Coordinates of C-alpha atoms in Angstrom, one line a residue:
M6 CA -36.6 -7.2 -2.3
A7 CA -37.8 -3.5 -2.9
D8 CA -35.1 -0.9 -4.2
Q9 CA -33.9 1.6 -1.7
Q10 CA -33.6 5.2 -2.7
T11 CA -31.7 7.9 -1.0
R12 CA -33.1 11.1 -2.3
E13 CA -31.1 13.7 -0.1
A14 CA -28.0 14.6 -2.2
T15 CA -24.7 14.3 -0.7
D16 CA -21.7 16.4 -1.6
L17 CA -19.5 13.8 -2.8
F18 CA -20.0 10.2 -3.9
I19 CA -16.7 8.2 -4.2
I20 CA -16.3 5.2 -6.2
G21 CA -13.5 3.0 -5.0
G22 CA -12.3 1.7 -1.7
G23 CA -8.7 1.7 -2.0
I24 CA -6.1 3.9 -0.6
N25 CA -7.0 6.9 -2.9
G26 CA -10.8 6.6 -2.4
C27 CA -10.6 6.1 1.4
G28 CA -8.0 8.9 1.7
I29 CA -10.2 11.4 -0.2
A30 CA -13.1 10.4 1.7
R31 CA -11.4 11.1 5.1
D32 CA -10.0 14.7 3.8
A33 CA -13.4 15.5 2.6
A34 CA -15.2 14.5 5.7
G35 CA -12.7 16.4 7.7
R36 CA -13.6 19.6 5.8
G37 CA -17.3 19.1 6.2
L38 CA -18.2 17.7 3.2
S39 CA -21.0 15.0 3.1
V40 CA -19.4 11.8 1.7
R41 CA -20.4 8.4 0.6
L42 CA -18.1 5.8 -0.6
A43 CA -18.8 2.6 -2.3
E44 CA -16.5 -0.4 -2.8
M45 CA -17.8 -3.4 -4.7
N46 CA -15.5 -5.8 -2.8
D47 CA -13.6 -5.5 0.7
L48 CA -11.6 -2.5 1.5
A49 CA -8.1 -2.5 -0.2
S50 CA -9.1 -5.8 -2.0
A51 CA -7.0 -5.0 -5.0
T52 CA -4.0 -2.8 -5.7
S53 CA -3.9 -1.3 -2.0
S54 CA -3.2 -4.5 -0.4
A55 CA -0.9 -6.0 -3.0
S56 CA 2.0 -3.1 -2.7
T57 CA 5.7 -4.0 -1.8
K58 CA 4.5 -2.2 1.7
L59 CA 6.7 0.7 1.5
F60 CA 6.5 4.3 2.1
H61 CA 9.5 5.5 -0.1
G62 CA 10.6 8.3 -2.2
G63 CA 11.3 6.0 -5.2
L64 CA 15.1 6.0 -5.4
R65 CA 15.0 4.6 -8.9
Y66 CA 12.6 7.4 -10.2
L67 CA 15.4 9.8 -9.9
E68 CA 16.8 8.1 -13.1
Y69 CA 13.5 9.2 -14.9
F70 CA 13.9 12.7 -13.8
E71 CA 10.8 12.4 -11.7
F72 CA 12.0 15.0 -9.1
R73 CA 8.7 16.4 -8.1
L74 CA 7.2 13.0 -7.4
V75 CA 10.4 12.0 -5.5
R76 CA 10.5 15.2 -3.6
E77 CA 6.8 15.0 -2.4
A78 CA 7.2 11.4 -1.5
L79 CA 10.4 11.9 0.6
I80 CA 8.5 14.8 2.5
E81 CA 5.5 12.7 2.9
R82 CA 7.4 9.8 4.5
E83 CA 8.0 11.7 7.7
V84 CA 4.5 13.1 7.8
L85 CA 3.1 9.5 7.6
L86 CA 5.3 8.4 10.3
R87 CA 4.2 10.7 12.8
A88 CA 0.4 10.1 11.8
M89 CA 0.6 6.2 12.0
P90 CA 3.5 4.8 14.1
Q91 CA 1.4 1.9 14.7
I92 CA 1.4 0.6 11.0
S93 CA 4.6 2.1 9.6
W94 CA 8.2 2.4 10.8
P95 CA 11.8 3.5 9.6
M96 CA 13.9 0.8 7.9
R97 CA 17.3 0.7 6.5
F98 CA 17.9 -0.3 3.1
V99 CA 21.4 -1.8 1.9
L100 CA 22.4 -1.3 -1.8
P101 CA 25.2 -3.7 -2.5
Y102 CA 27.5 -2.4 -5.2
H103 CA 29.5 -4.0 -8.1
P104 CA 31.1 -2.4 -11.2
S105 CA 29.1 -4.8 -13.3
M106 CA 25.6 -3.1 -12.5
R107 CA 23.9 -1.5 -15.4
F108 CA 21.1 1.0 -16.3
E109 CA 17.8 0.1 -17.8
S110 CA 18.4 1.2 -21.3
D111 CA 15.2 3.5 -21.9
T112 CA 15.8 5.5 -18.8
P113 CA 16.5 9.2 -19.4
T114 CA 19.6 9.0 -17.4
S115 CA 21.0 6.1 -19.3
K116 CA 20.2 7.7 -22.5
L117 CA 22.2 10.9 -21.5
L118 CA 25.2 9.0 -20.1
T119 CA 25.3 6.9 -23.3
T120 CA 25.3 10.1 -25.4
V121 CA 28.1 11.9 -23.2
M122 CA 30.1 9.0 -21.9
P123 CA 29.8 6.2 -24.4
W124 CA 32.7 4.2 -23.0
M125 CA 30.8 3.6 -19.8
K126 CA 28.4 0.9 -22.2
G127 CA 25.5 1.5 -19.8
R128 CA 27.0 0.7 -16.6
R129 CA 25.8 2.4 -13.5
P130 CA 28.9 4.0 -12.0
A131 CA 29.5 4.2 -8.3
W132 CA 29.6 8.0 -8.5
L133 CA 26.3 8.3 -9.9
I134 CA 24.9 6.2 -7.1
R135 CA 26.5 8.4 -4.5
L136 CA 24.9 11.5 -6.5
G137 CA 21.4 9.9 -6.4
L138 CA 21.7 9.1 -2.8
F139 CA 22.9 12.5 -1.9
M140 CA 19.7 13.7 -3.6
Y141 CA 17.5 11.4 -1.9
D142 CA 18.9 12.5 1.4
H143 CA 18.4 16.3 0.7
L144 CA 15.2 16.7 -1.5
G145 CA 12.7 16.0 1.1
G146 CA 14.4 17.7 4.1
R147 CA 14.8 14.9 6.7
K148 CA 14.4 15.3 10.3
I149 CA 13.6 11.8 11.7
L150 CA 15.3 9.5 9.3
P151 CA 19.1 8.8 9.3
G152 CA 20.9 9.7 6.0
T153 CA 23.1 7.6 3.7
S154 CA 26.3 5.8 5.0
T155 CA 28.7 3.4 3.3
V156 CA 28.9 -0.1 5.0
S157 CA 31.4 -2.9 4.5
L158 CA 30.0 -6.1 3.5
K159 CA 33.1 -8.0 4.9
G160 CA 32.6 -9.8 8.3
T161 CA 29.4 -7.9 8.9
P162 CA 25.8 -9.0 9.5
E163 CA 24.7 -7.1 6.2
G164 CA 27.2 -9.0 4.2
A165 CA 26.9 -12.3 5.8
P166 CA 24.1 -13.6 3.5
L167 CA 25.7 -12.2 0.4
E168 CA 27.9 -13.6 -2.2
D169 CA 31.7 -12.7 -1.5
R170 CA 32.1 -10.7 -4.7
F171 CA 29.9 -7.9 -2.9
E172 CA 32.4 -5.9 -0.6
T173 CA 30.8 -2.4 -0.2
A174 CA 27.2 -1.2 0.0
Y175 CA 25.4 2.0 0.4
E176 CA 22.8 2.2 3.2
Y177 CA 19.9 4.7 3.2
S178 CA 16.6 5.1 4.8
D179 CA 12.8 4.6 3.7
C180 CA 9.9 3.1 5.6
W181 CA 7.4 0.2 5.8
V182 CA 3.7 0.5 6.0
Q183 CA 1.1 -2.1 6.5
D184 CA -0.8 -1.0 3.2
S185 CA -4.3 -2.5 3.7
R186 CA -4.5 -1.5 7.3
L187 CA -3.6 1.9 6.1
V188 CA -6.7 2.0 3.9
V189 CA -9.1 0.7 6.6
L190 CA -7.9 3.3 9.2
N191 CA -8.5 6.0 6.5
A192 CA -12.0 4.6 6.1
R193 CA -12.8 4.5 9.9
D194 CA -11.4 7.9 10.5
A195 CA -13.6 9.3 7.5
E196 CA -16.7 7.6 8.9
A197 CA -15.9 9.0 12.4
R198 CA -16.2 12.4 11.0
G199 CA -19.5 11.5 9.0
A200 CA -18.7 9.8 5.9
K201 CA -20.9 6.6 5.0
I202 CA -18.5 3.8 3.9
M203 CA -20.4 1.0 2.0
T204 CA -18.4 -2.2 1.4
R205 CA -19.4 -5.0 -1.0
T206 CA -21.5 -2.4 -2.8
K207 CA -21.1 -2.3 -6.5
V208 CA -22.0 0.8 -8.8
L209 CA -24.1 -0.2 -11.5
S210 CA -24.3 3.0 -13.4
A211 CA -23.9 6.6 -12.7
A212 CA -25.7 9.5 -14.8
R213 CA -26.1 13.2 -14.5
D214 CA -29.7 14.2 -13.4
G215 CA -29.7 17.9 -13.6
D216 CA -27.0 19.4 -11.5
L217 CA -26.7 15.9 -9.7
W218 CA -25.3 12.5 -10.2
R219 CA -27.8 9.8 -9.8
V220 CA -25.7 6.7 -8.7
E221 CA -27.3 3.2 -8.7
V222 CA -25.6 0.6 -6.5
Q223 CA -26.3 -3.0 -5.6
D224 CA -25.4 -5.1 -2.5
T225 CA -23.2 -7.9 -3.9
Q226 CA -24.2 -10.2 -1.2
T227 CA -28.0 -9.8 -0.8
G228 CA -28.6 -8.4 -4.6
E229 CA -30.5 -5.4 -2.7
T230 CA -30.4 -2.1 -4.8
A231 CA -30.5 1.6 -3.9
T232 CA -30.1 5.1 -5.5
H233 CA -28.0 7.8 -4.4
F234 CA -27.5 11.5 -5.4
A235 CA -24.5 13.4 -5.1
R236 CA -23.3 17.0 -6.3
M237 CA -20.0 15.6 -7.3
L238 CA -18.7 12.2 -8.5
V239 CA -15.3 11.1 -7.5
N240 CA -13.7 8.1 -9.6
A241 CA -11.2 6.5 -7.6
G242 CA -11.5 2.9 -9.1
G243 CA -8.0 2.2 -9.5
P244 CA -7.5 -0.5 -12.2
W245 CA -11.1 -0.1 -12.9
V246 CA -11.1 3.7 -13.5
G247 CA -11.2 3.5 -17.2
D248 CA -14.0 1.0 -16.8
I249 CA -15.9 3.3 -14.7
I250 CA -15.4 6.2 -17.2
H251 CA -16.5 4.3 -20.1
E252 CA -19.0 1.8 -18.9
K253 CA -20.6 3.3 -15.8
V254 CA -20.7 6.8 -16.7
H255 CA -20.4 6.6 -20.5
L256 CA -17.8 9.5 -21.0
N257 CA -15.5 9.9 -23.7
V258 CA -12.4 11.4 -22.3
K259 CA -9.0 11.0 -23.8
E260 CA -7.1 10.2 -20.4
G261 CA -6.6 6.7 -19.4
V262 CA -4.6 4.3 -17.3
R263 CA -1.9 1.6 -18.2
L264 CA -2.3 -1.5 -16.1
V265 CA 1.1 -2.9 -14.7
R266 CA 1.2 -6.2 -12.7
G267 CA 3.7 -6.0 -9.8
S268 CA 4.3 -9.7 -8.5
H269 CA 6.1 -10.7 -5.3
I270 CA 7.1 -14.0 -3.6
V271 CA 7.4 -14.7 0.1
T272 CA 10.1 -17.1 1.3
R273 CA 11.3 -18.6 4.5
R274 CA 13.4 -16.0 6.5
L275 CA 16.9 -15.8 4.4
Y276 CA 18.8 -13.7 6.6
D277 CA 18.9 -12.8 10.5
H278 CA 19.2 -8.9 10.5
D279 CA 16.2 -6.5 10.3
K280 CA 17.5 -4.5 7.0
C281 CA 16.3 -4.6 3.6
Y282 CA 18.2 -5.3 0.6
F283 CA 17.9 -3.0 -2.8
F284 CA 19.1 -5.3 -5.5
Q285 CA 20.0 -4.0 -9.1
G286 CA 20.0 -6.6 -11.8
T287 CA 22.2 -7.0 -14.8
D288 CA 19.1 -5.6 -16.9
G289 CA 19.1 -2.5 -15.1
R290 CA 16.0 -3.4 -13.1
I291 CA 15.7 -3.5 -9.3
I292 CA 14.1 -5.6 -6.6
F293 CA 13.7 -5.5 -2.8
A294 CA 14.3 -8.2 -0.2
I295 CA 12.6 -7.2 2.9
P296 CA 12.1 -8.9 6.3
Y297 CA 8.5 -9.9 6.3
E298 CA 6.1 -10.8 9.2
E299 CA 9.0 -11.9 11.4
D300 CA 9.5 -15.2 10.0
F301 CA 9.6 -14.5 6.3
T302 CA 11.4 -12.6 3.4
L303 CA 9.4 -10.6 0.9
I304 CA 11.0 -10.4 -2.4
G305 CA 9.5 -8.2 -5.2
T306 CA 8.5 -6.7 -7.6
T307 CA 8.0 -7.4 -11.1
D308 CA 6.5 -5.0 -13.8
A309 CA 4.4 -6.7 -16.8
E310 CA 1.6 -5.5 -18.6
H311 CA -1.8 -6.4 -17.4
L312 CA -4.6 -5.8 -19.8
D313 CA -7.9 -6.6 -18.3
P314 CA -8.7 -5.2 -14.8
D315 CA -11.2 -8.0 -14.1
K316 CA -8.7 -10.8 -14.5
R317 CA -7.2 -11.6 -11.3
P318 CA -3.6 -10.7 -11.0
D319 CA -1.4 -13.7 -10.3
C320 CA 2.3 -14.2 -9.9
S321 CA 2.9 -16.3 -13.1
P322 CA 5.5 -19.3 -12.9
E323 CA 7.8 -17.1 -15.2
E324 CA 7.7 -14.1 -12.7
Q325 CA 8.2 -16.4 -9.9
Q326 CA 11.3 -17.7 -11.5
Y327 CA 12.5 -14.3 -12.3
L328 CA 12.6 -13.1 -8.9
I329 CA 14.2 -16.3 -7.6
D330 CA 17.0 -15.9 -10.3
F331 CA 17.3 -12.3 -9.4
A332 CA 17.7 -12.9 -5.5
N333 CA 20.2 -15.9 -6.3
R334 CA 22.6 -13.6 -8.0
Y335 CA 22.9 -12.0 -4.8
F336 CA 22.4 -14.7 -1.7
K337 CA 25.0 -17.2 -1.1
Q338 CA 22.3 -19.6 -0.3
E339 CA 20.2 -20.2 -3.5
I340 CA 16.4 -20.4 -3.1
S341 CA 14.2 -22.3 -5.3
A342 CA 10.3 -22.6 -5.8
E343 CA 10.2 -24.9 -2.9
D344 CA 11.2 -22.0 -0.5
V345 CA 8.2 -20.1 -1.7
V346 CA 5.3 -20.0 0.8
W347 CA 3.1 -17.5 -0.6
T348 CA 2.8 -15.2 -3.8
Y349 CA 0.7 -12.1 -4.5
S350 CA 0.2 -9.7 -7.4
G351 CA -1.3 -6.6 -7.6
V352 CA -2.0 -4.3 -10.7
R353 CA -1.0 -0.7 -10.5
P354 CA -3.2 1.6 -12.2
L355 CA -0.6 4.1 -13.8
Y356 CA -1.4 7.2 -16.0
D357 CA -0.8 6.4 -19.5
D358 CA 2.0 8.9 -20.5
G359 CA 2.8 6.8 -23.6
A360 CA 5.9 5.1 -22.0
S361 CA 7.9 2.7 -24.2
S362 CA 7.7 0.1 -21.4
A363 CA 5.8 -0.8 -18.1
T364 CA 8.9 0.1 -15.9
A365 CA 9.1 3.3 -17.6
A366 CA 5.5 4.5 -17.1
T367 CA 5.3 7.3 -14.5
R368 CA 4.2 6.6 -11.1
D369 CA 3.0 10.1 -10.6
Y370 CA -0.7 10.8 -10.4
T371 CA -3.0 12.7 -12.5
I372 CA -6.2 14.3 -11.3
K373 CA -8.7 15.6 -13.9
V374 CA -12.3 17.2 -13.4
E375 CA -14.8 16.8 -16.3
G376 CA -17.5 19.3 -15.7
A377 CA -19.2 19.6 -19.2
G378 CA -22.9 18.8 -19.2
G379 CA -23.8 19.1 -15.5
A380 CA -22.5 18.1 -12.1
P381 CA -18.7 17.5 -12.2
L382 CA -16.8 14.3 -12.2
L383 CA -13.2 13.9 -10.7
N384 CA -11.1 11.2 -12.1
V385 CA -8.1 9.9 -10.3
F386 CA -5.2 8.4 -12.5
G387 CA -2.2 6.6 -11.2
G388 CA -0.4 7.5 -7.8
K389 CA 1.4 5.5 -5.4
I390 CA 0.5 4.8 -1.8
T391 CA 3.3 7.0 -0.2
T392 CA 1.7 10.1 -1.7
Y393 CA -1.9 9.0 -1.0
R394 CA -2.4 12.0 1.5
R395 CA -1.1 14.7 -0.9
L396 CA -3.2 13.3 -3.7
A397 CA -6.4 13.8 -1.5
E398 CA -5.4 17.3 -0.8
S399 CA -4.7 17.8 -4.7
A400 CA -8.1 16.2 -5.2
L401 CA -9.8 18.5 -2.7
E402 CA -8.5 21.7 -4.3
K403 CA -10.2 20.5 -7.3
I404 CA -13.3 19.7 -5.5
A405 CA -13.2 23.1 -3.8
E406 CA -13.5 24.7 -7.2
N407 CA -16.7 23.2 -7.8
L408 CA -18.4 23.0 -4.4
P409 CA -18.7 26.0 -2.2
D410 CA -17.6 26.6 1.4
V411 CA -14.7 23.8 1.6
S412 CA -12.3 24.4 4.1
G413 CA -8.6 24.1 3.9
P414 CA -6.0 21.3 4.1
W415 CA -6.0 19.5 7.8
T416 CA -4.6 16.0 7.6
A417 CA -1.0 16.7 7.9
G418 CA 0.3 15.6 11.3
V419 CA -3.2 14.4 12.2
T420 CA -3.1 10.7 13.5
L421 CA -5.1 8.0 12.4
P422 CA -6.9 5.6 14.9
G423 CA -4.6 4.0 17.3
G424 CA -1.5 6.2 16.3
D425 CA -1.6 8.5 19.2
F426 CA 1.9 7.9 20.5
P427 CA 5.5 9.2 19.4
V428 CA 7.2 7.5 16.3
D429 CA 9.8 5.9 18.8
G430 CA 7.1 4.8 21.1
V431 CA 6.4 1.2 19.9
P432 CA 8.8 -0.5 22.6
A433 CA 6.8 1.5 25.3
Q434 CA 3.6 0.5 24.1
I435 CA 4.6 -3.2 23.9
S436 CA 6.1 -3.4 27.3
G437 CA 3.1 -1.4 28.8
L438 CA 0.6 -3.8 27.0
Q439 CA 2.4 -6.7 28.7
R440 CA 2.4 -5.1 32.1
S441 CA -1.5 -4.6 31.7
Y442 CA -2.0 -8.0 30.2
P443 CA 0.5 -10.4 31.5
F444 CA -0.8 -13.3 29.7
L445 CA 0.5 -11.9 26.4
S446 CA 3.8 -13.0 25.0
E447 CA 6.1 -10.3 23.8
R448 CA 5.6 -11.4 20.2
W449 CA 1.8 -11.4 20.6
A450 CA 2.0 -7.9 22.2
R451 CA 4.3 -6.7 19.5
R452 CA 1.9 -7.8 16.8
L453 CA -1.0 -6.2 18.5
V454 CA 0.8 -2.9 18.9
K455 CA 2.0 -3.0 15.4
H456 CA -1.6 -3.5 14.0
Y457 CA -3.9 -1.6 16.4
G458 CA -1.4 0.8 18.3
T459 CA -3.3 2.2 21.5
E460 CA -6.6 0.6 20.4
A461 CA -5.0 -2.9 21.3
R462 CA -6.2 -2.3 24.8
K463 CA -10.0 -1.7 23.5
I464 CA -9.6 -5.2 21.9
L465 CA -8.3 -6.6 25.1
G466 CA -10.8 -5.1 27.3
E467 CA -10.9 -6.2 30.9
A468 CA -9.5 -9.8 29.9
K469 CA -7.6 -11.2 33.0
D470 CA -6.5 -14.4 30.9
I471 CA -6.5 -15.8 27.4
E472 CA -9.8 -17.7 28.0
A473 CA -11.6 -14.3 28.2
L474 CA -10.7 -13.5 24.8
G475 CA -12.7 -16.2 23.3
P476 CA -12.1 -19.0 20.7
M477 CA -8.4 -19.1 19.6
F478 CA -7.9 -19.4 15.6
G479 CA -4.3 -20.0 15.6
G480 CA -1.4 -17.5 15.2
D481 CA -2.7 -15.9 18.4
L482 CA -5.8 -14.7 16.9
T483 CA -8.8 -14.5 19.4
G484 CA -12.4 -14.1 19.2
A485 CA -12.1 -10.8 20.8
E486 CA -10.1 -9.7 18.1
V487 CA -12.2 -10.9 15.2
D488 CA -15.1 -9.3 17.0
W489 CA -13.1 -6.1 17.0
L490 CA -12.5 -6.2 13.1
M491 CA -16.1 -7.1 12.6
D492 CA -17.8 -4.4 14.5
H493 CA -15.0 -1.7 13.7
E494 CA -13.1 -2.5 10.6
Y495 CA -15.7 -3.7 8.2
A496 CA -14.4 -7.5 8.1
R497 CA -16.9 -9.9 6.8
T498 CA -15.0 -13.1 5.8
A499 CA -11.9 -15.0 7.0
E500 CA -10.1 -13.6 3.9
D501 CA -10.7 -10.1 5.2
V502 CA -9.1 -10.9 8.4
L503 CA -6.2 -13.2 7.5
W504 CA -5.0 -11.4 4.3
R505 CA -6.0 -7.8 4.6
R506 CA -6.5 -6.8 8.2
S507 CA -3.5 -9.0 9.1
K508 CA -1.3 -11.6 7.4
L509 CA -2.0 -14.4 9.6
G510 CA -3.0 -16.4 6.7
L511 CA 0.6 -17.4 6.6
R512 CA 0.3 -19.4 9.7
Q513 CA -3.3 -20.8 9.6
S514 CA -4.4 -24.4 8.9
E515 CA -7.2 -25.2 6.5
A516 CA -9.1 -26.2 9.7
Q517 CA -8.3 -23.0 11.5
V518 CA -9.4 -20.9 8.5
A519 CA -12.7 -22.9 8.4
A520 CA -13.5 -22.6 12.0
L521 CA -12.7 -18.7 11.6
E522 CA -15.1 -18.6 8.5
D523 CA -17.8 -20.5 10.7
Y524 CA -17.4 -18.2 13.7
M525 CA -17.8 -15.0 11.5
Q526 CA -20.7 -16.3 9.6
A527 CA -22.6 -17.3 12.7
G528 CA -24.0 -13.9 12.8
H529 CA -23.6 -13.1 16.3
R530 CA -21.9 -9.9 15.6
R531 CA -23.2 -6.7 13.6
V532 CA -23.2 -7.4 10.0
D533 CA -24.4 -4.1 8.4
T534 CA -25.0 -4.4 4.5
R535 CA -24.3 -0.4 4.4
V536 CA -26.2 0.0 1.2
G537 CA -29.0 2.1 2.2

């Protein structure tokens, strides 16, 4: 097949379709820049769909004195809640306390207390937890989320699933987010503002060609190649950011990433209420136990070194057992491997700050522009999903130094597609959807609202009954919804639909998955290669 060549230069060519790449694409397009983005797989196919699904300030980062990062993340929680109430919502976190709890030994706080209070022997005292939560409540200027409170675990729903030795807990606020949907909505909004989003498009090479970047790409499904030109290149490759620098762009820069694998397990639902647990281990590490997809509990995460970005991250048997054992130190009813219905792992591309362990490595982001020799290259190191919007703003500040006539920040408070209703408006959206479509169950309507918000009505259209929505694929997934995902959200395969646009894969049989794949590959809907 003949090569395609796009000779007209765009302002930005972005490599990477995770949250950072799509967030930068949206921000840049909204400022009037011309943008192309290439993702070698599906959007959010790596780290950005494998998080712990939280918008959070990072309570434990206070022990590492990461005050700037925590403050920025705390402020962002409420900015993001207002912009995407369909895919994010407040949650309360229960932190059980016991005098035996200890610091991880290499945190700055632990080292300081060991020096000035050696008799504590590494224990994490209650007064220090209260101090940390006080800072957590006040660093970010809360307006929506309630503050910390002390709760009894005796005879309360919060204490019911826990061992009796836990009598008191602290309860604080953070937020949930559907991570991979966040990525897709940013990509859609970027495209609506003029960006070109190219999925299944691998960057083969990028080289400076005078004052431009010449970028060679290949459609990973058809093998078709194309050439693009851009005034500035953005490397938002996540785990592959180092590979892009050294193997695609062939530059020698000192900055690098530290790949850290975070693994999670999903079990049957372990308790009845809708709050999360923040568990502290005897080794100073922490994990979360979070209500997940109505019928399950999500437990994670681990921190393990991961050396090769091309090696698929999987939850090892040792990591799975670690999480099971950790949870069993808290829950009355022990769980085992037989209770695990799914596991997943993601690789965090942390900025390599020389920390002594994976857990201690900074979660903050670093943005570097390399401009020697011609057209500038912007590399994104690290970052976390909560601060993706601020990372994009920081990236645009650097971009504006290299490209003329870039307008100012605009994304704060601007809703993503389907999020045009109040933060507390989800119940009204659900009841309104059921009134308009009486055949929807409350559970079905709730899932649609918590995935698509006001756009759920566009999916359902003029349907008067279930039959009008096309074939059913299990878990209330219909042909009409699949068509929407293919036409508007870049979905190409059953995996895209079941594990990134939703988590309906938890409820599908092999036969249902096969039927969905056949339906999607039948070609009756637009399937645009988006390479040219």
